[in-house]
Amino acid sequence: MTHTQLTQLVQALLDAPTSNETVKEFAQSWLNAEGTPKQAELTKQLVSVAEQNIAFIDETIGFAGSDLAKQMLGAEVAAQLLQHAKDIKAKGAEFCDCPGCVAAKNIIDLKAKIE
């Protein structure tokens, strides 16, 4: 994996509107450390951060069906998310397919090339 490819993966985490603040802060720290020993240290943590922050599809279904989701997203959007999550689970999805989770999954899938 090239440094450019790794940078693109980290940028995807940062850019994903659904990445949580912890992930965004980590990604920004990694990018800010460009070319320094700190970036190498953060790279060693990258897969772990992705693994800790990817949502399993059942977690997404649980959230989408909750009162919290209705409060945060509105009842209609929460219902749409719930149906979408159930649909992709029926097709075999193991993880949420939001941009943040897709970015995390891409990093996890490339674990052997990153670590």
Coordinates of N, CA and C in Angstrom, one line a residue:
M1 N 0.9 -1.2 0.0 CA 0.0 0.0 0.0 C 0.9 1.2 0.0
T2 N 0.6 2.2 -0.8 CA 1.4 3.4 -0.9 C 0.9 4.4 0.2
H3 N 1.7 5.3 0.5 CA 1.4 6.4 1.4 C 0.2 7.2 0.9
T4 N 0.1 7.4 -0.4 CA -1.0 8.1 -1.0 C -2.3 7.4 -0.8
Q5 N -2.3 6.1 -1.0 CA -3.5 5.2 -0.8 C -3.9 5.3 0.7
L6 N -3.0 5.2 1.6 CA -3.3 5.3 3.0 C -3.9 6.6 3.3
T7 N -3.3 7.7 2.8 CA -3.8 9.0 3.0 C -5.2 9.2 2.5
Q8 N -5.5 8.5 1.4 CA -6.9 8.6 0.9 C -7.9 7.9 1.8
L9 N -7.5 6.8 2.4 CA -8.3 6.0 3.4 C -8.6 6.9 4.6
V10 N -7.6 7.5 5.1 CA -7.7 8.4 6.3 C -8.6 9.6 5.9
Q11 N -8.4 10.2 4.8 CA -9.2 11.3 4.4 C -10.6 10.9 4.2
A12 N -10.9 9.7 3.8 CA -12.3 9.2 3.7 C -13.0 9.2 5.0
L13 N -12.2 8.7 6.1 CA -12.7 8.7 7.4 C -13.1 10.1 7.9
L14 N -12.2 11.1 7.6 CA -12.4 12.5 8.0 C -13.6 13.1 7.2
D15 N -13.7 12.8 6.0 CA -14.8 13.4 5.1 C -16.1 12.8 5.3
A16 N -16.2 11.6 5.8 CA -17.5 10.9 6.0 C -18.4 11.7 7.0
P17 N -19.6 12.2 6.6 CA -20.4 12.9 7.5 C -20.9 12.0 8.7
T18 N -20.8 10.7 8.5 CA -21.3 9.8 9.6 C -20.2 9.3 10.5
S19 N -18.9 9.7 10.2 CA -17.9 9.4 11.2 C -18.1 10.2 12.4
N20 N -17.8 9.5 13.6 CA -18.0 10.2 14.8 C -16.8 11.1 15.1
E21 N -17.0 12.0 16.1 CA -16.0 13.0 16.3 C -14.6 12.4 16.7
T22 N -14.6 11.3 17.5 CA -13.4 10.7 17.8 C -12.6 10.3 16.6
V23 N -13.3 9.7 15.7 CA -12.7 9.2 14.4 C -12.2 10.4 13.6
K24 N -13.0 11.4 13.5 CA -12.6 12.6 12.8 C -11.4 13.3 13.4
E25 N -11.3 13.4 14.7 CA -10.1 13.9 15.4 C -8.9 13.1 15.2
F26 N -9.0 11.8 15.2 CA -7.9 10.9 14.9 C -7.4 11.1 13.5
A27 N -8.4 11.1 12.6 CA -8.0 11.2 11.1 C -7.3 12.6 10.9
Q28 N -7.8 13.6 11.5 CA -7.2 14.9 11.4 C -5.8 15.0 12.0
S29 N -5.6 14.3 13.1 CA -4.3 14.2 13.8 C -3.3 13.5 12.9
W30 N -3.8 12.4 12.3 CA -2.9 11.6 11.4 C -2.5 12.5 10.2
L31 N -3.4 13.2 9.6 CA -3.1 14.0 8.4 C -2.2 15.2 8.8
N32 N -2.4 15.8 10.0 CA -1.6 16.9 10.5 C -0.2 16.4 10.8
A33 N 0.0 15.2 11.0 CA 1.4 14.6 11.4 C 2.1 14.2 10.1
E34 N 1.7 14.6 9.0 CA 2.3 14.2 7.7 C 3.9 14.2 7.8
G35 N 4.5 13.1 7.5 CA 5.9 13.0 7.4 C 6.7 13.0 8.7
T36 N 6.0 12.9 9.8 CA 6.6 12.9 11.1 C 6.6 11.5 11.7
P37 N 7.4 11.3 12.8 CA 7.3 10.0 13.5 C 6.0 9.8 14.1
K38 N 5.3 10.9 14.5 CA 4.0 10.8 15.1 C 3.0 10.1 14.1
Q39 N 3.1 10.4 12.8 CA 2.2 9.8 11.9 C 2.4 8.3 11.9
A40 N 3.7 7.8 12.0 CA 4.0 6.4 12.0 C 3.3 5.7 13.2
E41 N 3.4 6.4 14.3 CA 2.7 5.9 15.6 C 1.2 5.8 15.4
L42 N 0.7 6.9 14.8 CA -0.8 6.9 14.6 C -1.2 5.8 13.6
T43 N -0.4 5.5 12.6 CA -0.7 4.5 11.7 C -0.9 3.1 12.3
K44 N -0.1 2.9 13.4 CA -0.2 1.7 14.1 C -1.5 1.5 14.8
Q45 N -2.2 2.6 15.1 CA -3.5 2.7 15.8 C -4.7 2.7 14.8
L46 N -4.4 2.9 13.5 CA -5.4 3.2 12.6 C -6.5 2.0 12.5
V47 N -6.0 0.8 12.3 CA -6.9 -0.3 12.2 C -7.7 -0.5 13.4
S48 N -7.1 -0.3 14.6 CA -7.9 -0.4 15.9 C -9.0 0.6 15.9
V49 N -8.7 1.8 15.6 CA -9.7 2.9 15.6 C -10.8 2.5 14.6
A50 N -10.5 2.0 13.4 CA -11.5 1.6 12.5 C -12.4 0.5 13.1
E51 N -11.7 -0.5 13.7 CA -12.5 -1.7 14.2 C -13.4 -1.2 15.4
Q52 N -13.0 -0.3 16.2 CA -13.8 0.2 17.3 C -14.9 1.0 16.9
N53 N -14.9 1.6 15.7 CA -15.9 2.5 15.3 C -16.8 2.1 14.1
I54 N -16.6 0.9 13.6 CA -17.5 0.5 12.6 C -18.8 -0.1 13.2
A55 N -19.9 0.1 12.7 CA -21.2 -0.4 13.2 C -21.6 -1.7 12.6
F56 N -21.8 -2.7 13.4 CA -22.4 -3.9 12.8 C -23.9 -3.6 12.4
I57 N -24.3 -4.3 11.4 CA -25.7 -4.0 10.9 C -26.8 -4.1 12.0
D58 N -26.6 -5.1 12.9 CA -27.6 -5.2 14.0 C -27.6 -4.0 14.9
E59 N -26.4 -3.4 15.1 CA -26.3 -2.1 15.9 C -27.1 -1.0 15.1
T60 N -26.9 -1.0 13.8 CA -27.6 0.1 13.0 C -29.1 -0.1 13.1
I61 N -29.5 -1.4 13.0 CA -31.0 -1.6 13.1 C -31.5 -1.2 14.4
G62 N -30.8 -1.6 15.5 CA -31.2 -1.2 16.8 C -31.3 0.3 17.0
F63 N -30.3 1.0 16.5 CA -30.3 2.5 16.6 C -31.4 3.1 15.8
A64 N -31.6 2.6 14.5 CA -32.6 3.2 13.6 C -34.0 3.0 14.2
G65 N -34.2 1.9 14.9 CA -35.5 1.7 15.5 C -35.8 2.3 16.8
S66 N -34.8 3.1 17.3 CA -34.9 3.7 18.6 C -35.5 5.0 18.7
D67 N -36.0 5.4 19.8 CA -36.5 6.8 20.0 C -35.4 7.8 19.8
L68 N -34.2 7.5 20.1 CA -33.1 8.4 19.9 C -32.9 8.7 18.4
A69 N -33.0 7.7 17.6 CA -32.9 7.9 16.2 C -34.0 8.8 15.7
K70 N -35.2 8.6 16.2 CA -36.3 9.5 15.8 C -36.1 10.9 16.2
Q71 N -35.5 11.1 17.4 CA -35.2 12.5 17.8 C -34.1 13.1 17.0
M72 N -33.1 12.3 16.7 CA -31.9 12.9 16.0 C -32.2 13.1 14.5
L73 N -32.9 12.1 13.9 CA -33.0 12.1 12.5 C -34.4 12.5 12.0
G74 N -35.4 12.4 12.9 CA -36.8 12.6 12.5 C -37.4 11.2 12.3
A75 N -38.6 11.1 12.5 CA -39.3 9.8 12.4 C -39.2 9.2 11.0
E76 N -39.4 10.0 10.0 CA -39.4 9.5 8.6 C -38.0 9.0 8.2
V77 N -36.9 9.8 8.5 CA -35.6 9.4 8.1 C -35.2 8.2 8.9
A78 N -35.5 8.1 10.2 CA -35.2 6.9 11.0 C -35.9 5.7 10.5
A79 N -37.1 5.8 10.0 CA -37.8 4.7 9.4 C -37.2 4.2 8.1
Q80 N -36.7 5.2 7.3 CA -36.0 4.9 6.1 C -34.7 4.2 6.4
L81 N -34.0 4.7 7.4 CA -32.7 4.0 7.7 C -33.0 2.6 8.2
L82 N -34.0 2.4 9.1 CA -34.3 1.1 9.6 C -34.6 0.2 8.4
Q83 N -35.4 0.6 7.5 CA -35.8 -0.3 6.4 C -34.5 -0.6 5.5
H84 N -33.7 0.4 5.3 CA -32.5 0.2 4.5 C -31.6 -0.8 5.2
A85 N -31.4 -0.6 6.5 CA -30.5 -1.5 7.2 C -31.1 -3.0 7.2
K86 N -32.4 -3.1 7.3 CA -33.0 -4.5 7.3 C -32.8 -5.1 5.9
D87 N -32.9 -4.2 4.8 CA -32.8 -4.7 3.5 C -31.3 -5.2 3.2
I88 N -30.3 -4.4 3.6 CA -29.0 -4.8 3.3 C -28.6 -6.0 4.2
K89 N -29.1 -6.1 5.4 CA -28.9 -7.3 6.2 C -29.4 -8.5 5.5
A90 N -30.6 -8.4 4.9 CA -31.2 -9.5 4.2 C -30.3 -10.0 3.0
K91 N -29.6 -9.1 2.5 CA -28.7 -9.4 1.4 C -27.3 -9.8 1.9
G92 N -27.1 -9.9 3.2 CA -25.9 -10.5 3.7 C -24.9 -9.5 4.3
A93 N -25.3 -8.2 4.4 CA -24.4 -7.2 5.0 C -24.2 -7.5 6.4
E94 N -22.9 -7.4 6.8 CA -22.5 -7.5 8.2 C -22.4 -6.2 8.9
F95 N -22.1 -5.2 8.1 CA -21.8 -3.8 8.7 C -22.7 -2.8 8.0
C96 N -22.9 -1.7 8.7 CA -23.6 -0.5 8.2 C -22.9 -0.1 6.9
D97 N -23.6 0.5 6.0 CA -23.0 0.9 4.7 C -23.0 2.5 4.6
C98 N -23.0 3.2 5.7 CA -22.9 4.6 5.7 C -21.4 5.0 5.3
P99 N -21.2 6.2 4.9 CA -19.8 6.5 4.4 C -18.7 6.3 5.5
G100 N -19.0 6.6 6.8 CA -18.1 6.4 7.8 C -17.7 4.9 8.0
C101 N -18.7 4.1 8.0 CA -18.5 2.6 8.2 C -17.8 2.0 6.9
V102 N -18.2 2.5 5.8 CA -17.5 2.0 4.5 C -16.0 2.4 4.6
A103 N -15.7 3.6 5.0 CA -14.3 4.0 5.1 C -13.6 3.1 6.2
A104 N -14.2 2.9 7.3 CA -13.6 2.0 8.3 C -13.4 0.6 7.8
K105 N -14.4 0.1 7.1 CA -14.3 -1.3 6.5 C -13.2 -1.4 5.5
N106 N -13.0 -0.4 4.7 CA -11.9 -0.4 3.8 C -10.6 -0.5 4.5
I107 N -10.4 0.2 5.6 CA -9.2 0.2 6.4 C -9.0 -1.2 7.0
I108 N -10.1 -1.8 7.6 CA -10.0 -3.1 8.2 C -9.7 -4.1 7.1
D109 N -10.2 -4.0 5.9 CA -10.0 -5.0 4.9 C -8.5 -5.0 4.4
L110 N -7.9 -3.8 4.6 CA -6.5 -3.7 4.2 C -5.5 -3.8 5.4
K111 N -6.0 -4.3 6.5 CA -5.2 -4.4 7.7 C -3.8 -4.9 7.5
A112 N -3.7 -6.0 6.8 CA -2.4 -6.6 6.6 C -1.4 -5.7 5.8
K113 N -1.9 -4.9 5.0 CA -1.0 -4.0 4.2 C -0.7 -2.7 5.0
I114 N -1.5 -2.4 6.1 CA -1.3 -1.2 6.9 C -0.4 -1.4 8.0
E115 N -0.5 -2.5 8.7 CA 0.2 -2.8 9.9 C 1.6 -3.3 9.7

